[in-house]
PDB file of C-alpha atoms in Angstrom:
ATOM      1  CA  MET A   1      12.609  -7.820  -6.985  1.00 69.00           C
ATOM      2  CA  SER A   2      12.474  -4.964  -9.385  1.00 81.00           C
ATOM      3  CA  ALA A   3      12.650  -1.279  -8.654  1.00 89.00           C
ATOM      4  CA  LEU A   4       9.339  -0.690 -10.397  1.00 90.00           C
ATOM      5  CA  GLY A   5       7.541  -3.215  -8.199  1.00 90.00           C
ATOM      6  CA  LEU A   6       8.983  -1.681  -5.047  1.00 92.00           C
ATOM      7  CA  LEU A   7       8.096   1.806  -6.254  1.00 92.00           C
ATOM      8  CA  ALA A   8       4.502   0.730  -6.845  1.00 93.00           C
ATOM      9  CA  ALA A   9       4.319  -0.850  -3.386  1.00 94.00           C
ATOM     10  CA  VAL A  10       5.675   2.254  -1.647  1.00 94.00           C
ATOM     11  CA  ALA A  11       3.391   4.532  -3.657  1.00 94.00           C
ATOM     12  CA  MET A  12       0.273   2.516  -2.828  1.00 93.00           C
ATOM     13  CA  PHE A  13       1.235   2.327   0.858  1.00 94.00           C
ATOM     14  CA  ALA A  14       1.654   6.105   0.938  1.00 93.00           C
ATOM     15  CA  LEU A  15      -1.550   6.791  -1.005  1.00 93.00           C
ATOM     16  CA  THR A  16      -3.581   4.551   1.301  1.00 92.00           C
ATOM     17  CA  ASN A  17      -2.276   6.431   4.338  1.00 90.00           C
ATOM     18  CA  ILE A  18      -2.867   9.787   2.663  1.00 92.00           C
ATOM     19  CA  PHE A  19      -6.453   8.806   1.836  1.00 91.00           C
ATOM     20  CA  ALA A  20      -7.046   7.666   5.431  1.00 89.00           C
ATOM     21  CA  GLY A  21      -5.609  10.966   6.649  1.00 88.00           C
ATOM     22  CA  MET A  22      -8.101  12.905   4.516  1.00 90.00           C
ATOM     23  CA  LEU A  23     -11.092  11.239   6.179  1.00 86.00           C
ATOM     24  CA  PRO A  24     -12.820  13.525   8.682  1.00 89.00           C
ATOM     25  CA  THR A  25     -11.919  11.475  11.749  1.00 87.00           C
ATOM     26  CA  LYS A  26      -8.907  10.804  13.950  1.00 86.00           C
ATOM     27  CA  PHE A  27      -7.574   7.242  13.935  1.00 84.00           C
ATOM     28  CA  THR A  28      -5.937   6.083  17.153  1.00 87.00           C
ATOM     29  CA  GLY A  29      -4.980   2.764  18.673  1.00 88.00           C
ATOM     30  CA  ASP A  30      -6.492  -0.265  16.972  1.00 92.00           C
ATOM     31  CA  ALA A  31      -7.994   1.809  14.175  1.00 91.00           C
ATOM     32  CA  GLN A  32      -4.565   3.181  13.258  1.00 90.00           C
ATOM     33  CA  LEU A  33      -3.165  -0.360  13.289  1.00 92.00           C
ATOM     34  CA  ALA A  34      -5.987  -1.486  11.001  1.00 93.00           C
ATOM     35  CA  ILE A  35      -5.261   1.361   8.560  1.00 92.00           C
ATOM     36  CA  TRP A  36      -1.572   0.422   8.571  1.00 93.00           C
ATOM     37  CA  LEU A  37      -2.350  -3.244   7.931  1.00 94.00           C
ATOM     38  CA  VAL A  38      -4.747  -2.426   5.096  1.00 94.00           C
ATOM     39  CA  ALA A  39      -2.079  -0.188   3.552  1.00 94.00           C
ATOM     40  CA  LEU A  40       0.430  -3.025   3.860  1.00 95.00           C
ATOM     41  CA  VAL A  41      -1.909  -5.495   2.140  1.00 95.00           C
ATOM     42  CA  VAL A  42      -2.599  -2.997  -0.666  1.00 95.00           C
ATOM     43  CA  ALA A  43       1.146  -2.442  -1.101  1.00 95.00           C
ATOM     44  CA  ILE A  44       1.828  -6.186  -1.320  1.00 95.00           C
ATOM     45  CA  ALA A  45      -1.007  -6.659  -3.805  1.00 95.00           C
ATOM     46  CA  SER A  46       0.265  -3.843  -6.008  1.00 95.00           C
ATOM     47  CA  TYR A  47       3.792  -5.264  -5.902  1.00 95.00           C
ATOM     48  CA  ILE A  48       2.537  -8.686  -6.991  1.00 94.00           C
ATOM     49  CA  THR A  49       0.395  -7.162  -9.752  1.00 93.00           C
ATOM     50  CA  VAL A  50       3.282  -5.116 -11.157  1.00 93.00           C
ATOM     51  CA  GLU A  51       5.675  -8.071 -11.021  1.00 93.00           C
ATOM     52  CA  GLN A  52       3.178 -10.332 -12.808  1.00 92.00           C
ATOM     53  CA  ALA A  53       2.528  -7.706 -15.464  1.00 92.00           C
ATOM     54  CA  MET A  54       6.241  -7.239 -16.038  1.00 90.00           C
ATOM     55  CA  ALA A  55       6.787 -11.010 -16.248  1.00 88.00           C
ATOM     56  CA  GLY A  56       4.035 -11.252 -18.846  1.00 83.00           C
ATOM     57  CA  ALA A  57       5.568  -8.418 -20.884  1.00 75.00           C
ATOM     58  CA  ARG A  58       8.955 -10.142 -21.208  1.00 66.00           C
TER      59      ARG A  58
END
């Protein structure tokens, strides 16, 4: 686990939630859970991508 991978994951999680917050609708209940889960999947994918890129650069 590198700091850069974790930083990328946190940044993508935050950006996904910020983007969802900018949409002209209010997410509640199951929709909010779905947004959170999508943000989590995006964060995991970005972490894996950064870690693979860093492993290839070594």
